XYZ file of C-alpha atoms in Angstrom:
259
model
C 54.484 74.199 142.263
C 53.901 70.938 143.666
C 51.751 67.682 143.363
C 49.755 66.231 146.766
C 49.951 62.560 147.107
C 46.565 61.507 148.184
C 44.638 59.277 149.657
C 43.620 55.971 146.738
C 40.000 56.385 148.219
C 40.249 59.988 147.402
C 39.546 58.794 143.448
C 36.225 57.619 144.354
C 35.560 61.057 146.037
C 36.552 62.660 142.462
C 33.889 60.540 140.724
C 31.312 61.504 143.287
C 32.116 65.095 143.564
C 32.114 65.166 139.438
C 28.533 63.635 140.076
C 27.589 66.497 142.460
C 28.763 68.822 140.346
C 27.379 67.736 137.146
C 23.582 67.712 139.246
C 24.242 71.069 140.724
C 24.769 72.712 136.798
C 23.422 70.392 134.902
C 22.914 72.272 131.677
C 25.810 74.343 131.218
C 27.946 71.218 131.565
C 26.271 69.036 129.589
C 25.662 71.392 126.769
C 29.354 72.297 126.414
C 29.501 68.261 126.482
C 26.962 68.115 123.743
C 29.072 71.075 121.611
C 32.617 68.884 121.939
C 30.800 65.664 121.108
C 29.008 66.864 118.294
C 32.664 68.676 117.058
C 34.311 65.915 117.633
C 31.728 63.391 115.633
C 31.532 66.067 112.443
C 35.561 65.486 112.390
C 35.627 61.986 112.312
C 33.599 62.012 109.183
C 36.685 63.376 107.683
C 38.735 59.761 106.622
C 42.033 60.391 108.524
C 42.339 64.144 108.481
C 39.499 64.423 110.587
C 41.144 61.660 113.856
C 44.489 63.667 113.222
C 42.490 66.523 114.030
C 40.715 65.720 117.037
C 44.091 64.163 118.454
C 45.877 67.453 117.955
C 42.490 69.670 118.854
C 42.064 67.660 122.333
C 44.015 69.268 124.654
C 43.079 73.184 123.339
C 38.936 71.441 123.945
C 40.327 69.765 127.266
C 41.206 73.482 128.772
C 37.874 74.870 127.567
C 35.894 72.232 129.592
C 38.244 72.712 132.654
C 37.508 76.757 132.620
C 33.965 76.331 132.258
C 34.177 73.586 135.195
C 36.680 76.659 137.183
C 33.774 79.328 136.798
C 31.117 77.245 137.688
C 33.075 76.317 140.751
C 33.689 79.744 141.875
C 29.967 80.824 141.130
C 30.684 82.571 137.776
C 28.383 82.803 135.079
C 29.999 81.290 131.771
C 29.682 82.541 128.226
C 29.360 80.582 124.961
C 32.930 81.141 123.871
C 34.209 79.829 126.658
C 34.593 76.198 125.669
C 36.875 77.720 122.590
C 39.310 79.971 125.471
C 41.904 77.508 124.577
C 42.418 78.849 121.118
C 43.726 82.277 122.893
C 45.807 80.894 125.670
C 49.411 79.433 124.831
C 47.907 77.945 121.478
C 51.318 76.878 119.892
C 51.937 74.201 123.146
C 48.970 72.749 123.461
C 49.149 71.640 119.814
C 52.744 70.627 120.462
C 51.131 68.841 123.536
C 48.484 66.992 120.913
C 51.212 65.971 118.329
C 52.902 64.041 121.353
C 49.432 62.282 122.082
C 49.480 61.510 118.176
C 52.804 60.641 117.335
C 53.354 58.864 120.544
C 50.283 56.468 120.043
C 51.261 55.755 116.990
C 54.859 54.844 117.809
C 52.870 52.904 120.903
C 51.179 50.905 118.907
C 53.593 49.825 116.296
C 55.503 48.571 119.206
C 52.954 46.701 120.269
C 52.338 44.911 116.739
C 56.153 44.188 116.377
C 55.955 42.838 120.109
C 52.828 40.368 119.583
C 53.517 39.472 115.779
C 50.185 41.300 114.867
C 49.920 43.499 111.892
C 46.999 45.761 110.837
C 45.608 43.439 108.271
C 45.015 41.019 111.095
C 43.268 43.567 113.440
C 40.789 44.613 110.458
C 39.804 41.208 109.921
C 39.062 40.412 113.518
C 36.913 44.160 113.078
C 35.072 43.106 110.379
C 34.640 39.203 112.003
C 33.007 41.545 115.163
C 31.049 44.235 113.207
C 28.064 41.914 112.774
C 28.354 39.813 116.168
C 29.266 41.229 119.590
C 32.061 37.847 119.883
C 34.935 38.280 122.432
C 38.025 39.314 120.771
C 40.696 36.713 120.005
C 43.433 35.890 122.510
C 45.989 37.218 120.339
C 43.954 40.491 119.667
C 43.497 41.297 123.831
C 47.028 40.125 123.930
C 48.052 42.931 121.602
C 46.091 45.368 123.355
C 47.119 45.122 126.938
C 50.864 45.403 125.668
C 49.575 48.611 123.691
C 47.708 49.852 127.361
C 50.569 49.093 129.269
C 53.092 51.179 126.741
C 50.489 53.705 126.897
C 50.446 54.154 130.249
C 53.978 56.526 131.161
C 52.643 58.841 128.015
C 49.331 58.930 129.284
C 50.908 60.175 132.684
C 52.823 62.575 131.546
C 49.951 63.920 129.436
C 47.317 63.901 131.542
C 47.554 67.656 133.559
C 49.997 68.902 131.061
C 47.247 71.068 129.129
C 45.743 73.096 132.214
C 49.354 73.473 133.633
C 50.131 74.871 130.144
C 47.573 77.302 130.038
C 46.929 78.311 133.123
C 49.622 77.965 135.003
C 52.231 79.644 132.092
C 54.768 76.315 132.759
C 56.545 75.233 129.786
C 55.822 72.259 127.718
C 58.552 69.787 129.383
C 57.695 70.940 133.112
C 54.204 70.802 132.366
C 54.916 66.920 131.270
C 57.205 66.363 133.649
C 54.562 67.995 136.714
C 51.769 65.837 135.176
C 53.849 62.417 135.526
C 55.133 62.803 138.667
C 51.104 64.074 140.029
C 49.929 61.028 138.290
C 53.002 58.744 139.929
C 52.065 59.868 142.935
C 48.496 59.335 142.906
C 48.529 56.155 140.977
C 46.543 54.127 143.201
C 43.463 57.221 143.566
C 44.111 57.818 139.630
C 43.108 53.968 139.401
C 40.304 54.060 141.315
C 38.705 56.294 139.640
C 38.913 54.962 136.407
C 37.561 51.917 138.019
C 34.573 53.502 139.021
C 33.909 56.143 136.236
C 33.937 53.164 133.654
C 31.511 51.031 136.577
C 28.995 54.176 137.145
C 29.542 55.795 134.059
C 29.648 52.665 131.732
C 28.681 49.792 132.809
C 25.918 50.581 134.586
C 24.234 53.221 131.912
C 25.461 50.448 129.442
C 23.561 47.518 131.150
C 20.129 49.893 132.015
C 20.391 50.858 127.933
C 20.657 47.103 127.371
C 17.360 46.402 128.740
C 15.665 49.309 126.699
C 17.319 48.391 123.649
C 13.765 46.905 121.960
C 12.093 50.736 122.529
C 11.493 52.598 119.392
C 14.499 54.220 118.190
C 12.723 57.646 118.858
C 12.740 56.751 122.415
C 16.501 54.625 122.290
C 18.696 57.273 120.552
C 17.995 60.370 122.923
C 18.546 58.247 126.176
C 22.040 56.808 124.347
C 22.991 60.216 123.504
C 21.851 61.488 127.148
C 24.253 59.072 128.241
C 26.945 59.357 126.220
C 26.895 63.680 126.978
C 26.058 63.098 130.675
C 28.967 60.806 130.685
C 31.611 63.086 129.059
C 30.371 65.655 131.982
C 31.388 63.953 134.807
C 34.660 63.210 133.768
C 35.631 66.414 133.261
C 34.100 67.703 136.447
C 35.726 65.116 138.032
C 38.873 65.988 136.216
C 38.379 69.176 137.717
C 37.980 67.768 140.828
C 41.087 65.672 140.434
C 43.351 68.471 139.334
C 42.091 70.924 142.210
C 42.786 68.641 144.972
C 46.264 67.165 143.638
C 47.858 70.928 142.864
C 45.280 73.239 144.480
C 43.786 76.375 143.178
C 43.865 77.271 139.879
C 44.774 80.906 139.389
C 42.052 82.901 137.527
C 42.415 83.506 133.887
C 41.106 86.107 131.518
C 37.505 84.587 130.859
C 34.950 86.964 132.035
C 34.650 88.809 128.623
C 34.392 84.888 126.476
C-alpha cells in the first residue's frame, strides 16, 4: 500500500469532483448526510455522553459514507442500511480510533490551556458574552484556539484516512494511523487547499447568501439552512472519497450489496 504524492492543485480538484459527485447523485448522498446529521443532533441533546458517543461513532459512520460514495461511483444501487455498514466491518479498531480521537482532543486541549494560561471558566465566560451578540472573541481565546489547532494537526493527519484503511484495506489500527499520516504529510499542500476551498465554497459563500435572506420568514429560512448543512456534509464526504482514491488508488469491493 502506497500513498501517492500529488500536485497541490489536486486539493481544489477534490472539491470540484465532490460537487459534481453530489450533483450527479443528489438524492442518495444528501439523504444519507441528512440521516447522519439528524442522528448526531439527537445524540447532542444528551449532556456529555452524547458528545462522547459522537466522537466514538464518527469513524464508524465515516466508513458508511465512504462506502455509499464508492457504490455510487461504481454505478451500483445503495440500500438503506449501507450507512450503518461500518458496524459490521472491523468495529473494534474503529471504536479504538474514535477513542484515540476523543482522548487526544482532551489531552491536546489541556495542553493548549496550559500553554496559553487559559482555563475552562474563562472559556465559558467568553461563550456567555458572545452568545447574544456576534462579537470578535478576545485575543487570549484566539491564541488558545490557534495553539490547540497546531497541536491537533498531527493527530488529525494520523486519523484522516485511518477508518477506510481499517475497514476496506484490513489494516491494523497502528498501520492505518501510519499510512494516513504519511498520506497527509506527502499531500499537505493539497489538503490545505482543499480545506480552504471547502471553507470558502461550502461555508463562507453560503453563509453570506443566507445572511442576505436572514429576514425571510422562519418557514422559508430554516429549510434553506438545513439544505445548506446537509449538502455541505454530502460534498465533504464525496470529496473525501475522491481524495482517498487519488492518493491510494481504487478501493477493494467489500460485501455490501446485501445491505
